[in-house]
Amino acid sequence: LQFTEEKLGQAEKTELDAHFENLLARADCTKNWTEKILRQTEVLLQPNPSARVEEFLYEKLDRKVPSRVTNGELLAQYMTEAANDFGPGTPYGKTLIKVGETQRRLGAAEREFIRSASINFLTPLRNFLEGDWKTISKERRILQNRRLDLDACKARLKKAKAAEAKAAVTL
């Protein structure tokens, strides 16, 4: 009732401290940007949406995500196979082997980067959203309910005093 009356402008609302309101606004901003950064980093690390969904499901089921061959490693594999078909002794075969080995190392570095970014960058962001932010939201709801209770009590007290003053005037 108090919440509805406040929204309709029929009841007074106890204002929170300006510094506290600023902290709440900063917390909301932090949450929104953290979600955006997390989502975009996941897209950067895994551009394939179906693969991201698969990884999400594995994560929620507490299963190990199967390791995927990176595009660089796949290209390296094709180059090595092509080099073997052309013959490793031919100039083209030698070049394919060298470039294929370089691509394999690049693919391995990419895999390590993805693993490292996931552990060292995405995990803290997820921990904030799934842990700290849930606590902040819960405490915010509790504070809001307590404030509504306080305002409702103030309104009842005000009505009681008004009724008491009215009764004293009529006697």
Short mmCIF file of N, CA and C in Angstrom, two decimals:
data_model
loop_
_atom_site.label_atom_id
_atom_site.label_comp_id
_atom_site.label_asym_id
_atom_site.label_seq_id
_atom_site.Cartn_x
_atom_site.Cartn_y
_atom_site.Cartn_z
N LEU A 1 0.83 -1.17 0.00
CA LEU A 1 0.00 0.00 0.00
C LEU A 1 0.89 1.25 0.00
N GLN A 2 1.90 1.24 0.87
CA GLN A 2 2.82 2.39 0.95
C GLN A 2 3.51 2.61 -0.38
N PHE A 3 3.98 1.53 -1.00
CA PHE A 3 4.69 1.63 -2.29
C PHE A 3 3.76 2.23 -3.34
N THR A 4 2.53 1.75 -3.40
CA THR A 4 1.57 2.24 -4.38
C THR A 4 1.26 3.72 -4.15
N GLU A 5 1.04 4.08 -2.90
CA GLU A 5 0.74 5.47 -2.59
C GLU A 5 1.92 6.38 -2.94
N GLU A 6 3.15 5.90 -2.72
CA GLU A 6 4.33 6.69 -3.10
C GLU A 6 4.37 6.89 -4.60
N LYS A 7 4.10 5.84 -5.35
CA LYS A 7 4.13 5.94 -6.81
C LYS A 7 3.06 6.88 -7.32
N LEU A 8 1.92 6.92 -6.65
CA LEU A 8 0.84 7.80 -7.05
C LEU A 8 1.00 9.22 -6.51
N GLY A 9 2.02 9.42 -5.67
CA GLY A 9 2.28 10.74 -5.10
C GLY A 9 1.38 11.08 -3.93
N GLN A 10 0.76 10.08 -3.32
CA GLN A 10 -0.16 10.32 -2.22
C GLN A 10 0.50 10.13 -0.86
N ALA A 11 1.71 9.62 -0.84
CA ALA A 11 2.39 9.38 0.44
C ALA A 11 3.80 9.93 0.37
N GLU A 12 4.31 10.30 1.53
CA GLU A 12 5.68 10.80 1.61
C GLU A 12 6.65 9.63 1.56
N LYS A 13 7.78 9.92 0.97
CA LYS A 13 8.82 8.89 0.84
C LYS A 13 10.06 9.39 1.57
N THR A 14 10.60 8.55 2.44
CA THR A 14 11.84 8.89 3.12
C THR A 14 12.98 8.76 2.12
N GLU A 15 13.70 9.85 1.93
CA GLU A 15 14.81 9.84 0.98
C GLU A 15 16.05 9.25 1.65
N LEU A 16 16.78 8.49 0.88
CA LEU A 16 18.03 7.91 1.37
C LEU A 16 19.13 8.96 1.26
N ASP A 17 20.21 8.73 1.96
CA ASP A 17 21.37 9.61 1.95
C ASP A 17 21.88 9.77 0.51
N ALA A 18 22.26 10.98 0.14
CA ALA A 18 22.73 11.25 -1.23
C ALA A 18 23.96 10.42 -1.58
N HIS A 19 24.87 10.28 -0.61
CA HIS A 19 26.07 9.47 -0.86
C HIS A 19 25.67 8.01 -1.12
N PHE A 20 24.71 7.52 -0.35
CA PHE A 20 24.25 6.14 -0.53
C PHE A 20 23.55 5.97 -1.88
N GLU A 21 22.76 6.96 -2.29
CA GLU A 21 22.11 6.92 -3.60
C GLU A 21 23.17 6.88 -4.70
N ASN A 22 24.24 7.65 -4.52
CA ASN A 22 25.34 7.65 -5.48
C ASN A 22 25.99 6.27 -5.55
N LEU A 23 26.18 5.64 -4.41
CA LEU A 23 26.76 4.29 -4.39
C LEU A 23 25.85 3.29 -5.11
N LEU A 24 24.54 3.41 -4.90
CA LEU A 24 23.60 2.51 -5.58
C LEU A 24 23.66 2.73 -7.09
N ALA A 25 23.73 3.98 -7.52
CA ALA A 25 23.81 4.27 -8.95
C ALA A 25 25.11 3.70 -9.54
N ARG A 26 26.21 3.85 -8.81
CA ARG A 26 27.49 3.30 -9.27
C ARG A 26 27.45 1.77 -9.33
N ALA A 27 26.77 1.16 -8.36
CA ALA A 27 26.64 -0.30 -8.36
C ALA A 27 25.84 -0.77 -9.57
N ASP A 28 24.76 -0.06 -9.90
CA ASP A 28 23.96 -0.41 -11.08
C ASP A 28 24.79 -0.26 -12.35
N CYS A 29 25.53 0.83 -12.43
CA CYS A 29 26.38 1.09 -13.59
C CYS A 29 27.44 -0.01 -13.73
N THR A 30 28.05 -0.38 -12.61
CA THR A 30 29.07 -1.43 -12.61
C THR A 30 28.49 -2.75 -13.09
N LYS A 31 27.30 -3.07 -12.61
CA LYS A 31 26.65 -4.32 -13.02
C LYS A 31 26.37 -4.32 -14.52
N ASN A 32 25.79 -3.22 -15.02
CA ASN A 32 25.44 -3.16 -16.44
C ASN A 32 26.67 -3.27 -17.33
N TRP A 33 27.73 -2.54 -16.99
CA TRP A 33 28.94 -2.60 -17.80
C TRP A 33 29.63 -3.95 -17.68
N THR A 34 29.59 -4.54 -16.51
CA THR A 34 30.19 -5.86 -16.33
C THR A 34 29.49 -6.89 -17.21
N GLU A 35 28.16 -6.84 -17.25
CA GLU A 35 27.41 -7.76 -18.12
C GLU A 35 27.76 -7.56 -19.59
N LYS A 36 27.84 -6.30 -20.01
CA LYS A 36 28.17 -6.02 -21.41
C LYS A 36 29.57 -6.50 -21.76
N ILE A 37 30.53 -6.21 -20.89
CA ILE A 37 31.92 -6.61 -21.13
C ILE A 37 32.04 -8.13 -21.14
N LEU A 38 31.36 -8.79 -20.22
CA LEU A 38 31.38 -10.25 -20.16
C LEU A 38 30.84 -10.85 -21.45
N ARG A 39 29.67 -10.37 -21.88
CA ARG A 39 29.06 -10.91 -23.11
C ARG A 39 29.95 -10.68 -24.32
N GLN A 40 30.49 -9.47 -24.45
CA GLN A 40 31.30 -9.17 -25.63
C GLN A 40 32.62 -9.94 -25.62
N THR A 41 33.19 -10.15 -24.45
CA THR A 41 34.43 -10.94 -24.36
C THR A 41 34.15 -12.38 -24.75
N GLU A 42 33.00 -12.91 -24.31
CA GLU A 42 32.64 -14.28 -24.69
C GLU A 42 32.49 -14.38 -26.21
N VAL A 43 31.88 -13.36 -26.82
CA VAL A 43 31.73 -13.35 -28.28
C VAL A 43 33.09 -13.29 -28.96
N LEU A 44 33.99 -12.48 -28.42
CA LEU A 44 35.33 -12.37 -28.99
C LEU A 44 36.07 -13.70 -28.90
N LEU A 45 35.99 -14.35 -27.74
CA LEU A 45 36.72 -15.60 -27.55
C LEU A 45 36.10 -16.77 -28.31
N GLN A 46 34.77 -16.75 -28.44
CA GLN A 46 34.08 -17.82 -29.18
C GLN A 46 33.01 -17.18 -30.06
N PRO A 47 33.35 -16.86 -31.31
CA PRO A 47 32.39 -16.18 -32.18
C PRO A 47 31.17 -17.04 -32.57
N ASN A 48 31.30 -18.34 -32.50
CA ASN A 48 30.22 -19.24 -32.90
C ASN A 48 29.16 -19.31 -31.79
N PRO A 49 27.94 -18.81 -32.03
CA PRO A 49 26.91 -18.80 -30.98
C PRO A 49 26.52 -20.20 -30.50
N SER A 50 26.45 -21.16 -31.40
CA SER A 50 26.06 -22.50 -30.97
C SER A 50 27.15 -23.13 -30.09
N ALA A 51 28.39 -22.83 -30.38
CA ALA A 51 29.48 -23.33 -29.53
C ALA A 51 29.43 -22.68 -28.16
N ARG A 52 29.06 -21.38 -28.10
CA ARG A 52 28.91 -20.70 -26.81
C ARG A 52 27.79 -21.32 -25.99
N VAL A 53 26.69 -21.65 -26.65
CA VAL A 53 25.56 -22.28 -25.94
C VAL A 53 25.99 -23.64 -25.42
N GLU A 54 26.71 -24.38 -26.24
CA GLU A 54 27.19 -25.70 -25.82
C GLU A 54 28.12 -25.58 -24.60
N GLU A 55 29.04 -24.61 -24.65
CA GLU A 55 29.95 -24.40 -23.52
C GLU A 55 29.18 -23.99 -22.27
N PHE A 56 28.15 -23.16 -22.44
CA PHE A 56 27.32 -22.72 -21.31
C PHE A 56 26.63 -23.93 -20.68
N LEU A 57 26.09 -24.81 -21.51
CA LEU A 57 25.41 -25.99 -20.98
C LEU A 57 26.38 -26.91 -20.24
N TYR A 58 27.56 -27.12 -20.80
CA TYR A 58 28.56 -27.93 -20.12
C TYR A 58 28.91 -27.32 -18.76
N GLU A 59 29.05 -26.00 -18.75
CA GLU A 59 29.40 -25.30 -17.51
C GLU A 59 28.30 -25.46 -16.46
N LYS A 60 27.05 -25.32 -16.88
CA LYS A 60 25.92 -25.43 -15.94
C LYS A 60 25.74 -26.86 -15.45
N LEU A 61 26.13 -27.81 -16.25
CA LEU A 61 26.04 -29.22 -15.85
C LEU A 61 27.28 -29.69 -15.10
N ASP A 62 28.20 -28.76 -14.84
CA ASP A 62 29.46 -29.06 -14.16
C ASP A 62 30.25 -30.16 -14.87
N ARG A 63 30.27 -30.09 -16.16
CA ARG A 63 31.05 -31.03 -16.96
C ARG A 63 32.20 -30.29 -17.62
N LYS A 64 33.23 -31.04 -17.97
CA LYS A 64 34.39 -30.43 -18.64
C LYS A 64 34.03 -30.18 -20.10
N VAL A 65 34.31 -28.97 -20.55
CA VAL A 65 34.05 -28.61 -21.94
C VAL A 65 35.08 -29.31 -22.81
N PRO A 66 34.62 -30.07 -23.82
CA PRO A 66 35.59 -30.74 -24.68
C PRO A 66 36.43 -29.71 -25.43
N SER A 67 37.70 -30.02 -25.57
CA SER A 67 38.59 -29.06 -26.22
C SER A 67 38.35 -29.10 -27.73
N ARG A 68 38.34 -27.92 -28.32
CA ARG A 68 38.10 -27.78 -29.75
C ARG A 68 39.41 -27.44 -30.45
N VAL A 69 39.50 -27.85 -31.68
CA VAL A 69 40.63 -27.49 -32.51
C VAL A 69 40.39 -26.05 -32.98
N THR A 70 41.37 -25.20 -32.81
CA THR A 70 41.22 -23.81 -33.27
C THR A 70 41.36 -23.77 -34.79
N ASN A 71 40.92 -22.66 -35.38
CA ASN A 71 41.01 -22.52 -36.84
C ASN A 71 42.46 -22.56 -37.31
N GLY A 72 43.36 -21.98 -36.54
CA GLY A 72 44.78 -22.03 -36.89
C GLY A 72 45.32 -23.44 -36.89
N GLU A 73 44.93 -24.22 -35.88
CA GLU A 73 45.38 -25.62 -35.80
C GLU A 73 44.80 -26.45 -36.94
N LEU A 74 43.55 -26.16 -37.30
CA LEU A 74 42.93 -26.87 -38.41
C LEU A 74 43.63 -26.54 -39.73
N LEU A 75 43.94 -25.26 -39.92
CA LEU A 75 44.67 -24.85 -41.12
C LEU A 75 46.05 -25.52 -41.16
N ALA A 76 46.70 -25.59 -40.02
CA ALA A 76 48.02 -26.24 -39.94
C ALA A 76 47.92 -27.71 -40.34
N GLN A 77 46.85 -28.37 -39.87
CA GLN A 77 46.65 -29.78 -40.21
C GLN A 77 46.47 -29.94 -41.71
N TYR A 78 45.67 -29.08 -42.33
CA TYR A 78 45.46 -29.15 -43.78
C TYR A 78 46.77 -28.90 -44.53
N MET A 79 47.53 -27.92 -44.08
CA MET A 79 48.79 -27.60 -44.75
C MET A 79 49.77 -28.76 -44.65
N THR A 80 49.83 -29.40 -43.50
CA THR A 80 50.73 -30.54 -43.32
C THR A 80 50.31 -31.70 -44.22
N GLU A 81 49.01 -31.95 -44.28
CA GLU A 81 48.51 -33.02 -45.16
C GLU A 81 48.81 -32.71 -46.62
N ALA A 82 48.62 -31.43 -47.00
CA ALA A 82 48.90 -31.02 -48.38
C ALA A 82 50.40 -31.17 -48.68
N ALA A 83 51.23 -30.81 -47.71
CA ALA A 83 52.68 -30.93 -47.89
C ALA A 83 53.07 -32.39 -48.09
N ASN A 84 52.43 -33.27 -47.35
CA ASN A 84 52.73 -34.71 -47.51
C ASN A 84 52.27 -35.20 -48.88
N ASP A 85 51.14 -34.66 -49.38
CA ASP A 85 50.67 -35.05 -50.71
C ASP A 85 51.61 -34.55 -51.81
N PHE A 86 52.08 -33.31 -51.67
CA PHE A 86 52.98 -32.75 -52.67
C PHE A 86 54.40 -33.29 -52.53
N GLY A 87 54.69 -33.80 -51.35
CA GLY A 87 56.03 -34.31 -51.08
C GLY A 87 56.81 -33.31 -50.26
N PRO A 88 57.29 -33.74 -49.07
CA PRO A 88 58.00 -32.81 -48.19
C PRO A 88 59.32 -32.33 -48.78
N GLY A 89 59.80 -32.95 -49.81
CA GLY A 89 61.06 -32.54 -50.41
C GLY A 89 60.90 -31.47 -51.47
N THR A 90 59.68 -31.24 -51.93
CA THR A 90 59.46 -30.22 -52.97
C THR A 90 59.46 -28.83 -52.31
N PRO A 91 59.77 -27.81 -53.10
CA PRO A 91 59.76 -26.45 -52.52
C PRO A 91 58.39 -26.07 -51.94
N TYR A 92 57.32 -26.42 -52.66
CA TYR A 92 55.98 -26.11 -52.19
C TYR A 92 55.67 -26.90 -50.91
N GLY A 93 56.06 -28.15 -50.88
CA GLY A 93 55.85 -28.99 -49.70
C GLY A 93 56.60 -28.46 -48.48
N LYS A 94 57.88 -28.05 -48.69
CA LYS A 94 58.67 -27.49 -47.59
C LYS A 94 58.01 -26.22 -47.05
N THR A 95 57.54 -25.37 -47.97
CA THR A 95 56.88 -24.13 -47.56
C THR A 95 55.62 -24.42 -46.77
N LEU A 96 54.83 -25.38 -47.25
CA LEU A 96 53.60 -25.74 -46.54
C LEU A 96 53.90 -26.28 -45.15
N ILE A 97 54.96 -27.04 -45.02
CA ILE A 97 55.33 -27.58 -43.70
C ILE A 97 55.72 -26.45 -42.76
N LYS A 98 56.55 -25.51 -43.26
CA LYS A 98 56.98 -24.39 -42.41
C LYS A 98 55.78 -23.52 -41.99
N VAL A 99 54.96 -23.17 -42.95
CA VAL A 99 53.79 -22.33 -42.64
C VAL A 99 52.81 -23.11 -41.77
N GLY A 100 52.65 -24.38 -42.04
CA GLY A 100 51.75 -25.21 -41.23
C GLY A 100 52.21 -25.28 -39.78
N GLU A 101 53.51 -25.43 -39.57
CA GLU A 101 54.04 -25.46 -38.20
C GLU A 101 53.82 -24.13 -37.50
N THR A 102 54.01 -23.04 -38.22
CA THR A 102 53.77 -21.72 -37.65
C THR A 102 52.29 -21.55 -37.30
N GLN A 103 51.42 -22.00 -38.19
CA GLN A 103 49.98 -21.93 -37.92
C GLN A 103 49.61 -22.80 -36.70
N ARG A 104 50.26 -23.94 -36.57
CA ARG A 104 49.99 -24.80 -35.41
C ARG A 104 50.36 -24.09 -34.12
N ARG A 105 51.53 -23.43 -34.12
CA ARG A 105 51.94 -22.68 -32.93
C ARG A 105 51.00 -21.52 -32.64
N LEU A 106 50.57 -20.82 -33.70
CA LEU A 106 49.59 -19.74 -33.52
C LEU A 106 48.27 -20.27 -32.96
N GLY A 107 47.83 -21.39 -33.47
CA GLY A 107 46.59 -22.01 -32.97
C GLY A 107 46.72 -22.41 -31.50
N ALA A 108 47.88 -22.96 -31.14
CA ALA A 108 48.11 -23.34 -29.74
C ALA A 108 48.15 -22.10 -28.85
N ALA A 109 48.76 -21.03 -29.35
CA ALA A 109 48.79 -19.77 -28.59
C ALA A 109 47.39 -19.21 -28.43
N GLU A 110 46.59 -19.31 -29.48
CA GLU A 110 45.19 -18.84 -29.40
C GLU A 110 44.42 -19.66 -28.37
N ARG A 111 44.61 -20.96 -28.38
CA ARG A 111 43.92 -21.83 -27.40
C ARG A 111 44.33 -21.44 -25.97
N GLU A 112 45.62 -21.20 -25.77
CA GLU A 112 46.12 -20.80 -24.44
C GLU A 112 45.56 -19.44 -24.04
N PHE A 113 45.48 -18.52 -25.01
CA PHE A 113 44.90 -17.20 -24.73
C PHE A 113 43.44 -17.33 -24.31
N ILE A 114 42.68 -18.13 -25.01
CA ILE A 114 41.26 -18.32 -24.68
C ILE A 114 41.13 -18.92 -23.28
N ARG A 115 41.94 -19.92 -22.98
CA ARG A 115 41.89 -20.56 -21.66
C ARG A 115 42.27 -19.56 -20.57
N SER A 116 43.34 -18.83 -20.80
CA SER A 116 43.81 -17.87 -19.82
C SER A 116 42.81 -16.73 -19.62
N ALA A 117 42.24 -16.22 -20.71
CA ALA A 117 41.26 -15.14 -20.60
C ALA A 117 40.02 -15.61 -19.86
N SER A 118 39.63 -16.84 -20.11
CA SER A 118 38.46 -17.38 -19.43
C SER A 118 38.70 -17.49 -17.93
N ILE A 119 39.86 -17.97 -17.55
CA ILE A 119 40.15 -18.17 -16.13
C ILE A 119 40.43 -16.84 -15.43
N ASN A 120 41.28 -16.03 -16.02
CA ASN A 120 41.77 -14.83 -15.33
C ASN A 120 40.91 -13.59 -15.54
N PHE A 121 40.06 -13.57 -16.56
CA PHE A 121 39.27 -12.37 -16.83
C PHE A 121 37.78 -12.63 -16.66
N LEU A 122 37.27 -13.67 -17.32
CA LEU A 122 35.82 -13.92 -17.27
C LEU A 122 35.36 -14.46 -15.92
N THR A 123 36.15 -15.29 -15.28
CA THR A 123 35.74 -15.87 -14.00
C THR A 123 35.51 -14.81 -12.94
N PRO A 124 36.40 -13.81 -12.76
CA PRO A 124 36.09 -12.76 -11.78
C PRO A 124 34.83 -11.96 -12.12
N LEU A 125 34.59 -11.73 -13.40
CA LEU A 125 33.38 -11.01 -13.79
C LEU A 125 32.14 -11.83 -13.43
N ARG A 126 32.19 -13.11 -13.74
CA ARG A 126 31.05 -13.99 -13.39
C ARG A 126 30.87 -14.08 -11.88
N ASN A 127 31.97 -14.15 -11.15
CA ASN A 127 31.87 -14.21 -9.69
C ASN A 127 31.21 -12.96 -9.13
N PHE A 128 31.53 -11.80 -9.71
CA PHE A 128 30.88 -10.56 -9.27
C PHE A 128 29.38 -10.63 -9.53
N LEU A 129 29.00 -11.03 -10.76
CA LEU A 129 27.58 -11.04 -11.11
C LEU A 129 26.80 -12.10 -10.36
N GLU A 130 27.40 -13.26 -10.14
CA GLU A 130 26.68 -14.35 -9.50
C GLU A 130 26.78 -14.32 -7.98
N GLY A 131 27.76 -13.60 -7.44
CA GLY A 131 27.94 -13.57 -6.00
C GLY A 131 27.66 -12.21 -5.41
N ASP A 132 28.57 -11.28 -5.65
CA ASP A 132 28.47 -9.95 -5.05
C ASP A 132 27.21 -9.22 -5.47
N TRP A 133 26.87 -9.29 -6.76
CA TRP A 133 25.70 -8.54 -7.22
C TRP A 133 24.42 -9.11 -6.63
N LYS A 134 24.33 -10.43 -6.49
CA LYS A 134 23.14 -11.02 -5.88
C LYS A 134 23.00 -10.56 -4.43
N THR A 135 24.13 -10.46 -3.73
CA THR A 135 24.10 -9.98 -2.34
C THR A 135 23.66 -8.52 -2.30
N ILE A 136 24.19 -7.70 -3.21
CA ILE A 136 23.81 -6.29 -3.27
C ILE A 136 22.31 -6.18 -3.54
N SER A 137 21.80 -6.94 -4.48
CA SER A 137 20.38 -6.88 -4.83
C SER A 137 19.50 -7.31 -3.65
N LYS A 138 19.92 -8.37 -2.97
CA LYS A 138 19.15 -8.86 -1.83
C LYS A 138 19.12 -7.80 -0.72
N GLU A 139 20.26 -7.23 -0.41
CA GLU A 139 20.31 -6.21 0.64
C GLU A 139 19.54 -4.96 0.23
N ARG A 140 19.55 -4.64 -1.04
CA ARG A 140 18.80 -3.49 -1.53
C ARG A 140 17.29 -3.72 -1.35
N ARG A 141 16.82 -4.93 -1.66
CA ARG A 141 15.40 -5.24 -1.47
C ARG A 141 15.02 -5.17 0.00
N ILE A 142 15.89 -5.69 0.87
CA ILE A 142 15.62 -5.63 2.31
C ILE A 142 15.53 -4.18 2.76
N LEU A 143 16.48 -3.36 2.33
CA LEU A 143 16.47 -1.93 2.68
C LEU A 143 15.19 -1.26 2.18
N GLN A 144 14.81 -1.55 0.97
CA GLN A 144 13.58 -0.96 0.40
C GLN A 144 12.36 -1.36 1.22
N ASN A 145 12.29 -2.62 1.61
CA ASN A 145 11.15 -3.08 2.43
C ASN A 145 11.15 -2.41 3.79
N ARG A 146 12.31 -2.25 4.39
CA ARG A 146 12.40 -1.59 5.70
C ARG A 146 12.01 -0.12 5.58
N ARG A 147 12.43 0.52 4.50
CA ARG A 147 12.07 1.91 4.29
C ARG A 147 10.56 2.06 4.10
N LEU A 148 9.97 1.13 3.34
CA LEU A 148 8.51 1.17 3.16
C LEU A 148 7.79 0.96 4.49
N ASP A 149 8.30 0.03 5.31
CA ASP A 149 7.70 -0.19 6.63
C ASP A 149 7.80 1.07 7.49
N LEU A 150 8.97 1.72 7.47
CA LEU A 150 9.16 2.95 8.23
C LEU A 150 8.20 4.04 7.76
N ASP A 151 8.09 4.21 6.46
CA ASP A 151 7.20 5.24 5.94
C ASP A 151 5.74 4.93 6.26
N ALA A 152 5.37 3.66 6.22
CA ALA A 152 3.99 3.29 6.58
C ALA A 152 3.73 3.60 8.05
N CYS A 153 4.70 3.32 8.92
CA CYS A 153 4.55 3.63 10.35
C CYS A 153 4.47 5.14 10.56
N LYS A 154 5.28 5.89 9.85
CA LYS A 154 5.23 7.36 9.95
C LYS A 154 3.85 7.87 9.54
N ALA A 155 3.31 7.31 8.46
CA ALA A 155 2.00 7.74 7.97
C ALA A 155 0.91 7.41 8.99
N ARG A 156 0.98 6.23 9.60
CA ARG A 156 -0.02 5.86 10.64
C ARG A 156 0.10 6.78 11.84
N LEU A 157 1.33 7.08 12.24
CA LEU A 157 1.55 7.97 13.38
C LEU A 157 1.00 9.36 13.08
N LYS A 158 1.24 9.83 11.88
CA LYS A 158 0.75 11.14 11.47
C LYS A 158 -0.78 11.17 11.49
N LYS A 159 -1.40 10.10 10.99
CA LYS A 159 -2.87 10.02 11.00
C LYS A 159 -3.40 9.96 12.42
N ALA A 160 -2.71 9.19 13.28
CA ALA A 160 -3.15 9.08 14.67
C ALA A 160 -3.04 10.42 15.38
N LYS A 161 -1.95 11.14 15.15
CA LYS A 161 -1.79 12.46 15.77
C LYS A 161 -2.84 13.42 15.25
N ALA A 162 -3.12 13.36 13.96
CA ALA A 162 -4.15 14.23 13.38
C ALA A 162 -5.51 13.91 13.97
N ALA A 163 -5.80 12.63 14.13
CA ALA A 163 -7.10 12.23 14.72
C ALA A 163 -7.16 12.65 16.17
N GLU A 164 -6.06 12.53 16.91
CA GLU A 164 -6.00 12.93 18.31
C GLU A 164 -6.19 14.43 18.44
N ALA A 165 -5.55 15.20 17.56
CA ALA A 165 -5.69 16.66 17.59
C ALA A 165 -7.13 17.07 17.24
N LYS A 166 -7.73 16.38 16.32
CA LYS A 166 -9.11 16.65 15.92
C LYS A 166 -10.05 16.34 17.07
N ALA A 167 -9.78 15.22 17.77
CA ALA A 167 -10.63 14.84 18.90
C ALA A 167 -10.48 15.85 20.05
N ALA A 168 -9.27 16.36 20.24
CA ALA A 168 -9.03 17.34 21.31
C ALA A 168 -9.73 18.65 20.98
N VAL A 169 -9.81 19.02 19.71
CA VAL A 169 -10.46 20.27 19.30
C VAL A 169 -11.97 20.14 19.48
N THR A 170 -12.52 18.99 19.18
CA THR A 170 -13.99 18.82 19.27
C THR A 170 -14.45 18.68 20.71
N LEU A 171 -13.60 18.38 21.64
CA LEU A 171 -14.02 18.28 23.05
C LEU A 171 -14.05 19.60 23.64
#
